[in-house]
Tab-separated table of C-alpha atoms in Angstrom:
chain	number	residue	atom	x	y	z
A	1	UNK	CA	-36.296	-7.533	47.058
A	2	UNK	CA	-33.072	-6.181	46.202
A	3	UNK	CA	-33.131	-3.117	43.427
A	4	UNK	CA	-31.284	-5.472	40.751
A	5	UNK	CA	-33.940	-8.188	41.263
A	6	UNK	CA	-36.743	-5.672	41.177
A	7	UNK	CA	-35.233	-4.119	37.920
A	8	UNK	CA	-34.737	-7.618	36.232
A	9	UNK	CA	-38.439	-8.772	37.176
A	10	UNK	CA	-39.816	-5.520	35.660
A	11	UNK	CA	-37.789	-6.230	32.482
A	12	UNK	CA	-38.870	-9.780	32.381
A	13	UNK	CA	-42.343	-9.099	32.858
A	14	UNK	CA	-42.764	-6.412	29.614
A	15	UNK	CA	-44.881	-7.869	27.054
A	16	UNK	CA	-42.097	-9.404	25.036
A	17	UNK	CA	-40.188	-12.938	24.925
A	18	UNK	CA	-37.648	-12.984	27.947
A	19	UNK	CA	-34.357	-11.435	26.795
A	20	UNK	CA	-35.798	-10.560	23.402
A	21	UNK	CA	-34.590	-6.626	23.374
A	22	UNK	CA	-30.766	-7.786	23.999
A	23	UNK	CA	-28.402	-5.315	24.878
A	24	UNK	CA	-31.452	-2.742	25.100
A	25	UNK	CA	-32.444	-4.703	28.276
A	26	UNK	CA	-28.757	-4.608	29.441
A	27	UNK	CA	-28.571	-0.825	28.993
A	28	UNK	CA	-31.845	-0.509	31.036
A	29	UNK	CA	-30.343	-2.634	33.795
A	30	UNK	CA	-27.370	-0.235	34.031
A	31	UNK	CA	-29.175	3.095	33.863
A	32	UNK	CA	-31.707	1.908	36.358
A	33	UNK	CA	-28.723	0.814	38.776
A	34	UNK	CA	-27.183	4.171	38.072
A	35	UNK	CA	-30.183	6.125	38.943
A	36	UNK	CA	-31.258	3.748	41.892
A	37	UNK	CA	-34.892	3.503	40.330
A	38	UNK	CA	-37.121	1.447	38.474
A	39	UNK	CA	-38.147	4.266	36.419
A	40	UNK	CA	-35.382	5.758	34.933
A	41	UNK	CA	-34.751	9.174	33.218
A	42	UNK	CA	-32.456	11.087	30.881
A	43	UNK	CA	-32.588	14.626	31.600
A	44	UNK	CA	-30.795	17.770	30.271
A	45	UNK	CA	-27.976	15.799	28.440
A	46	UNK	CA	-25.000	17.612	28.272
A	47	UNK	CA	-21.656	17.377	26.214
A	48	UNK	CA	-18.327	18.921	27.279
A	49	UNK	CA	-16.009	19.440	24.304
A	50	UNK	CA	-12.586	19.910	26.057
A	51	UNK	CA	-9.872	21.603	24.050
A	52	UNK	CA	-6.205	21.313	24.483
A	53	UNK	CA	-2.491	21.083	22.972
A	54	UNK	CA	0.215	18.772	23.721
A	55	UNK	CA	3.908	19.531	23.819
A	56	UNK	CA	4.670	16.297	22.167
A	57	UNK	CA	3.081	17.297	18.977
A	58	UNK	CA	6.447	19.338	18.512
A	59	UNK	CA	8.042	15.999	17.724
A	60	UNK	CA	5.862	15.316	14.392
A	61	UNK	CA	3.926	12.453	16.182
A	62	UNK	CA	0.765	14.000	14.203
A	63	UNK	CA	-0.228	14.612	10.780
A	64	UNK	CA	-2.020	17.609	11.713
A	65	UNK	CA	-0.251	20.865	12.940
A	66	UNK	CA	-1.287	22.124	16.334
A	67	UNK	CA	-2.953	25.238	14.946
A	68	UNK	CA	-5.766	22.762	13.620
A	69	UNK	CA	-6.965	22.771	17.620
A	70	UNK	CA	-7.809	26.315	18.044
A	71	UNK	CA	-9.044	26.694	14.270
A	72	UNK	CA	-11.382	23.657	15.190
A	73	UNK	CA	-12.469	25.247	18.408
A	74	UNK	CA	-13.668	28.299	16.780
A	75	UNK	CA	-15.373	26.089	14.099
A	76	UNK	CA	-17.206	24.432	16.870
A	77	UNK	CA	-18.591	27.920	17.985
A	78	UNK	CA	-20.048	28.709	14.644
A	79	UNK	CA	-21.973	25.161	14.677
A	80	UNK	CA	-19.861	23.462	11.946
A	81	UNK	CA	-18.223	20.319	13.572
A	82	UNK	CA	-19.330	16.693	13.682
A	83	UNK	CA	-20.245	17.252	17.316
A	84	UNK	CA	-22.353	20.234	16.641
A	85	UNK	CA	-24.437	18.524	14.341
A	86	UNK	CA	-24.954	15.507	16.658
A	87	UNK	CA	-25.725	17.344	19.690
A	88	UNK	CA	-28.592	19.524	17.800
A	89	UNK	CA	-29.973	16.062	16.514
A	90	UNK	CA	-30.218	14.570	19.914
A	91	UNK	CA	-31.176	17.613	22.046
A	92	UNK	CA	-27.503	17.936	24.063
A	93	UNK	CA	-26.663	21.070	25.444
A	94	UNK	CA	-22.914	21.668	23.991
A	95	UNK	CA	-20.131	23.279	26.079
A	96	UNK	CA	-16.996	24.004	24.515
A	97	UNK	CA	-14.452	24.343	26.964
A	98	UNK	CA	-10.744	25.606	26.513
A	99	UNK	CA	-8.407	24.030	29.139
A	100	UNK	CA	-5.168	24.125	27.651
A	101	UNK	CA	-5.396	25.367	23.834
A	102	UNK	CA	-1.853	27.091	22.864
A	103	UNK	CA	-3.657	30.094	21.645
A	104	UNK	CA	-5.878	33.247	23.058
A	105	UNK	CA	-9.615	32.292	23.012
A	106	UNK	CA	-10.722	34.131	25.641
A	107	UNK	CA	-12.224	36.553	23.232
A	108	UNK	CA	-14.209	34.236	21.306
A	109	UNK	CA	-18.025	33.998	22.344
A	110	UNK	CA	-19.196	30.548	23.210
A	111	UNK	CA	-15.965	29.216	24.321
A	112	UNK	CA	-15.915	28.603	28.180
A	113	UNK	CA	-12.293	29.727	29.403
A	114	UNK	CA	-10.873	27.165	31.895
A	115	UNK	CA	-7.332	27.500	30.434
A	116	UNK	CA	-4.635	25.924	32.854
A	117	UNK	CA	-1.880	26.687	30.425
A	118	UNK	CA	-1.088	26.953	26.562
A	119	UNK	CA	-0.444	23.396	26.312
A	120	UNK	CA	1.349	20.801	28.280
A	121	UNK	CA	5.354	20.333	28.238
A	122	UNK	CA	7.017	17.823	25.930
A	123	UNK	CA	6.843	14.774	27.645
A	124	UNK	CA	9.990	13.351	25.548
A	125	UNK	CA	12.071	15.290	27.844
A	126	UNK	CA	9.886	16.293	31.030
A	127	UNK	CA	6.445	15.645	32.629
A	128	UNK	CA	3.604	16.990	30.770
A	129	UNK	CA	2.357	19.055	33.462
A	130	UNK	CA	3.104	19.764	37.180
A	131	UNK	CA	1.248	18.277	40.219
A	132	UNK	CA	-0.459	21.469	40.668
A	133	UNK	CA	-1.673	21.580	37.065
A	134	UNK	CA	-2.773	17.938	37.176
A	135	UNK	CA	-4.884	18.644	40.366
A	136	UNK	CA	-6.312	21.938	38.719
A	137	UNK	CA	-7.277	19.929	35.596
A	138	UNK	CA	-9.276	17.241	37.729
A	139	UNK	CA	-11.092	20.032	39.674
A	140	UNK	CA	-11.931	21.922	36.326
A	141	UNK	CA	-13.616	18.711	35.079
A	142	UNK	CA	-15.383	18.215	38.532
A	143	UNK	CA	-16.885	21.740	38.122
A	144	UNK	CA	-17.763	21.401	34.825
A	145	UNK	CA	-19.868	18.386	35.910
A	146	UNK	CA	-21.253	19.995	38.945
A	147	UNK	CA	-22.294	22.936	36.557
A	148	UNK	CA	-24.456	20.785	34.451
A	149	UNK	CA	-26.083	18.934	37.283
A	150	UNK	CA	-27.205	22.271	38.611
A	151	UNK	CA	-28.992	22.441	35.291
A	152	UNK	CA	-30.931	19.307	35.864
A	153	UNK	CA	-28.030	17.047	33.688
A	154	UNK	CA	-28.321	13.283	34.571
A	155	UNK	CA	-26.206	12.068	31.429
A	156	UNK	CA	-22.919	13.477	30.506
A	157	UNK	CA	-21.133	12.966	27.231
A	158	UNK	CA	-17.354	14.057	26.903
A	159	UNK	CA	-15.317	14.760	23.736
A	160	UNK	CA	-12.088	16.275	22.987
A	161	UNK	CA	-10.184	18.445	20.524
A	162	UNK	CA	-6.497	18.248	20.889
A	163	UNK	CA	-3.757	17.702	17.993
A	164	UNK	CA	-1.370	15.012	19.298
A	165	UNK	CA	-3.803	13.132	22.092
A	166	UNK	CA	-3.362	9.843	20.511
A	167	UNK	CA	0.111	9.579	22.113
A	168	UNK	CA	-0.491	9.707	25.639
A	169	UNK	CA	-3.418	7.527	24.889
A	170	UNK	CA	-1.324	4.946	23.602
A	171	UNK	CA	1.256	5.286	26.374
A	172	UNK	CA	-1.649	4.671	28.967
A	173	UNK	CA	-2.570	1.860	27.395
A	174	UNK	CA	0.824	0.369	27.319
A	175	UNK	CA	1.595	0.976	30.629
A	176	UNK	CA	-1.636	0.376	32.442
A	177	UNK	CA	-2.599	-2.721	30.289
A	178	UNK	CA	0.880	-4.191	29.791
A	179	UNK	CA	0.410	-4.461	25.990
A	180	UNK	CA	3.403	-3.856	23.527
A	181	UNK	CA	3.894	-0.092	22.806
A	182	UNK	CA	3.764	-1.019	19.104
A	183	UNK	CA	0.508	-2.509	19.463
A	184	UNK	CA	-0.889	0.559	20.988
A	185	UNK	CA	0.109	3.072	18.266
A	186	UNK	CA	-1.867	3.789	15.186
A	187	UNK	CA	-2.177	6.435	12.327
A	188	UNK	CA	-3.976	9.116	14.657
A	189	UNK	CA	-5.325	11.662	12.169
A	190	UNK	CA	-3.760	10.479	9.020
A	191	UNK	CA	-0.039	9.088	9.560
A	192	UNK	CA	1.400	6.960	6.894
A	193	UNK	CA	3.312	4.070	7.686
A	194	UNK	CA	6.675	5.941	7.951
A	195	UNK	CA	5.116	8.345	10.308
A	196	UNK	CA	3.788	5.605	12.578
A	197	UNK	CA	7.311	4.191	12.763
A	198	UNK	CA	8.346	7.857	13.780
A	199	UNK	CA	5.671	8.117	16.229
A	200	UNK	CA	6.616	4.647	17.582
A	201	UNK	CA	10.488	5.595	18.114
A	202	UNK	CA	9.313	9.129	19.754
A	203	UNK	CA	6.972	7.415	22.117
A	204	UNK	CA	9.456	4.453	22.838
A	205	UNK	CA	12.060	6.899	24.010
A	206	UNK	CA	9.796	9.001	25.834
A	207	UNK	CA	8.553	5.848	27.899
A	208	UNK	CA	11.934	4.785	28.344
A	209	UNK	CA	13.144	8.159	29.985
A	210	UNK	CA	10.089	7.908	32.097
A	211	UNK	CA	10.756	4.434	33.586
A	212	UNK	CA	14.414	5.412	34.114
A	213	UNK	CA	13.500	8.125	36.454
A	214	UNK	CA	14.325	7.659	40.041
A	215	UNK	CA	11.520	6.606	42.285
A	216	UNK	CA	8.848	7.766	43.171
A	217	UNK	CA	7.886	8.567	39.690
A	218	UNK	CA	4.970	10.748	38.702
A	219	UNK	CA	1.981	9.015	37.673
A	220	UNK	CA	1.779	8.499	33.879
A	221	UNK	CA	-1.646	10.521	34.105
A	222	UNK	CA	0.461	13.511	35.117
A	223	UNK	CA	3.605	12.754	33.189
A	224	UNK	CA	1.852	12.047	29.770
A	225	UNK	CA	-1.445	13.391	29.810
A	226	UNK	CA	-3.064	16.226	28.016
A	227	UNK	CA	-4.906	18.998	30.178
A	228	UNK	CA	-8.003	18.190	28.190
A	229	UNK	CA	-7.555	14.393	29.032
A	230	UNK	CA	-6.885	14.780	32.859
A	231	UNK	CA	-9.970	17.346	32.881
A	232	UNK	CA	-12.147	14.568	31.231
A	233	UNK	CA	-11.007	12.031	33.787
A	234	UNK	CA	-11.903	14.576	36.486
A	235	UNK	CA	-15.179	15.043	34.947
A	236	UNK	CA	-16.006	11.211	34.839
A	237	UNK	CA	-15.183	10.821	38.497
A	238	UNK	CA	-17.043	13.504	39.615
A	239	UNK	CA	-20.202	12.430	37.293
A	240	UNK	CA	-20.129	8.960	38.876
A	241	UNK	CA	-20.208	10.594	42.486
A	242	UNK	CA	-23.510	12.610	40.964
A	243	UNK	CA	-24.907	9.137	39.822
A	244	UNK	CA	-24.446	10.260	36.160
A	245	UNK	CA	-24.876	8.149	33.305
A	246	UNK	CA	-21.127	8.668	31.471
A	247	UNK	CA	-21.269	7.922	27.645
A	248	UNK	CA	-17.827	7.086	26.806
A	249	UNK	CA	-16.520	8.212	22.972
A	250	UNK	CA	-13.554	6.380	20.978
A	251	UNK	CA	-9.777	5.891	21.678
A	252	UNK	CA	-9.017	9.002	23.476
A	253	UNK	CA	-11.834	8.900	25.795
A	254	UNK	CA	-11.532	5.223	26.388
A	255	UNK	CA	-8.004	6.074	27.395
A	256	UNK	CA	-9.427	8.625	30.035
A	257	UNK	CA	-11.848	6.023	31.326
A	258	UNK	CA	-8.783	3.417	31.649
A	259	UNK	CA	-7.114	6.685	33.407
A	260	UNK	CA	-10.179	7.012	35.581
A	261	UNK	CA	-10.619	3.533	36.578
A	262	UNK	CA	-7.130	3.396	37.889
A	263	UNK	CA	-8.271	6.391	40.571
A	264	UNK	CA	-11.584	4.637	41.299
A	265	UNK	CA	-12.329	1.496	40.049
A	266	UNK	CA	-16.034	2.083	40.872
A	267	UNK	CA	-16.490	4.635	38.164
A	268	UNK	CA	-16.866	2.053	35.449
A	269	UNK	CA	-20.489	1.033	36.606
A	270	UNK	CA	-21.638	4.467	35.377
A	271	UNK	CA	-19.746	4.034	32.002
A	272	UNK	CA	-21.449	3.018	28.876
A	273	UNK	CA	-18.965	2.595	25.976
A	274	UNK	CA	-20.727	3.737	23.013
A	275	UNK	CA	-18.649	2.263	20.132
A	276	UNK	CA	-15.307	0.771	19.043
A	277	UNK	CA	-13.487	3.006	16.735
A	278	UNK	CA	-10.937	2.758	13.937
A	279	UNK	CA	-7.901	3.942	15.604
A	280	UNK	CA	-5.373	1.223	16.161
A	281	UNK	CA	-5.756	-0.455	19.612
A	282	UNK	CA	-9.142	0.804	20.507
A	283	UNK	CA	-10.735	-2.727	20.548
A	284	UNK	CA	-7.834	-3.851	22.838
A	285	UNK	CA	-8.097	-0.944	25.313
A	286	UNK	CA	-11.907	-1.786	25.342
A	287	UNK	CA	-10.954	-5.506	26.429
A	288	UNK	CA	-8.717	-4.097	28.959
A	289	UNK	CA	-11.925	-2.654	30.281
A	290	UNK	CA	-14.025	-5.615	29.824
A	291	UNK	CA	-16.208	-3.143	28.015
A	292	UNK	CA	-18.441	-4.171	24.961
A	293	UNK	CA	-19.190	-1.196	22.825
A	294	UNK	CA	-22.697	-0.648	21.189
A	295	UNK	CA	-21.572	0.441	17.745
A	296	UNK	CA	-18.828	-0.468	15.280
A	297	UNK	CA	-18.895	2.092	12.418
A	298	UNK	CA	-15.218	2.715	11.528
A	299	UNK	CA	-15.491	5.941	13.546
A	300	UNK	CA	-12.038	7.859	14.498
A	301	UNK	CA	-13.117	11.544	14.574
A	302	UNK	CA	-13.163	12.092	18.241
A	303	UNK	CA	-15.056	15.188	19.386
A	304	UNK	CA	-17.497	12.731	21.380
A	305	UNK	CA	-19.475	12.123	17.838
A	306	UNK	CA	-19.630	8.290	18.245
A	307	UNK	CA	-21.065	8.612	21.803
A	308	UNK	CA	-23.600	11.235	20.446
A	309	UNK	CA	-24.211	8.784	17.710
A	310	UNK	CA	-25.058	5.783	20.147
A	311	UNK	CA	-27.510	8.169	22.554
A	312	UNK	CA	-30.591	6.947	20.819
A	313	UNK	CA	-29.977	3.441	22.182
A	314	UNK	CA	-29.769	4.488	25.706
A	315	UNK	CA	-32.989	6.546	25.110
A	316	UNK	CA	-34.594	3.563	23.649
A	317	UNK	CA	-33.613	1.456	26.476
A	318	UNK	CA	-35.131	3.919	29.116
A	319	UNK	CA	-38.381	4.324	26.897
A	320	UNK	CA	-38.584	0.452	27.117
A	321	UNK	CA	-38.722	0.512	30.857
A	322	UNK	CA	-41.184	3.367	31.121
A	323	UNK	CA	-43.402	3.129	28.009
A	324	UNK	CA	-43.792	-0.655	27.148
A	325	UNK	CA	-46.601	-2.659	28.677
A	326	UNK	CA	-46.339	-5.481	31.004
A	327	UNK	CA	-48.286	-8.776	30.357
A	328	UNK	CA	-50.775	-8.051	33.151
A	329	UNK	CA	-51.746	-4.452	31.939
A	330	UNK	CA	-51.977	-5.705	28.347
A	331	UNK	CA	-54.054	-8.870	29.422
A	332	UNK	CA	-51.389	-11.132	27.189
A	333	UNK	CA	-50.862	-14.592	28.650
A	334	UNK	CA	-47.288	-14.809	29.589
A	335	UNK	CA	-45.865	-17.284	27.358
A	336	UNK	CA	-42.557	-18.345	28.712
């Protein structure tokens, strides 16, 4: 019997009406297929919180100044962020990683130093990163996942901290999804309508400059991405290779998921899309990926908070597979 058929048979024989646990049954199927087992388990969940600054921030595309990135990174080490709270609540091992913050955090206890550079270049005028930096970021992401796997992890959650990172996310959505750029741009951390219009003009010019480059152009991932975003993509790719469950957070991480799928479409099988955020365009980007998010709570914080909030649902799906009786063992007549 094919594994998928065996999983479905086990789900259908649990002592409940067929299909009555809805999305939990779908989640159980997905986790079982990822782990290639009828007895799934979630072990040593890890949350990677990746920090990096963006050259495009210099163009006034975000209401928050770039120093907020390093200030929040330090705040996370004190346990004071949203992601800290949810990691504690759900038993995640939190790893705060500097891959490109424009500040010296090397002496801050609790921050893993994997800095590639102090922020990317301004993609309005030039590629955000070199080919060597792009490859380094992918490799850092893979190494971070390997470190988690070595400690027994089989479920990974990824969050980001980087002022300005909705800008590359919007451009990836525009270019990979063939969606009008104006439909991909939102308020980010709180721009007003005039700020959104300014952001659109800057990003429109940046895209036009990119498209005018002679062939072969750098990939949109390298040209526009942030170090924390490419590191996330590298982490997603390695997590899929290692048969990990990947929890995908909000707008930024969904953009990274979209980027990862450009490099390897198979990675999507490992992804659980945890929520639809409040950032303009997130729903359309989820639609691009054919993803059905678990939650819709109006979230737009980032940091991986939405994914962490959704984790108990995945846990419930796994418990259903392992702890719920079947009709035979419960001595209940199968009534469908």
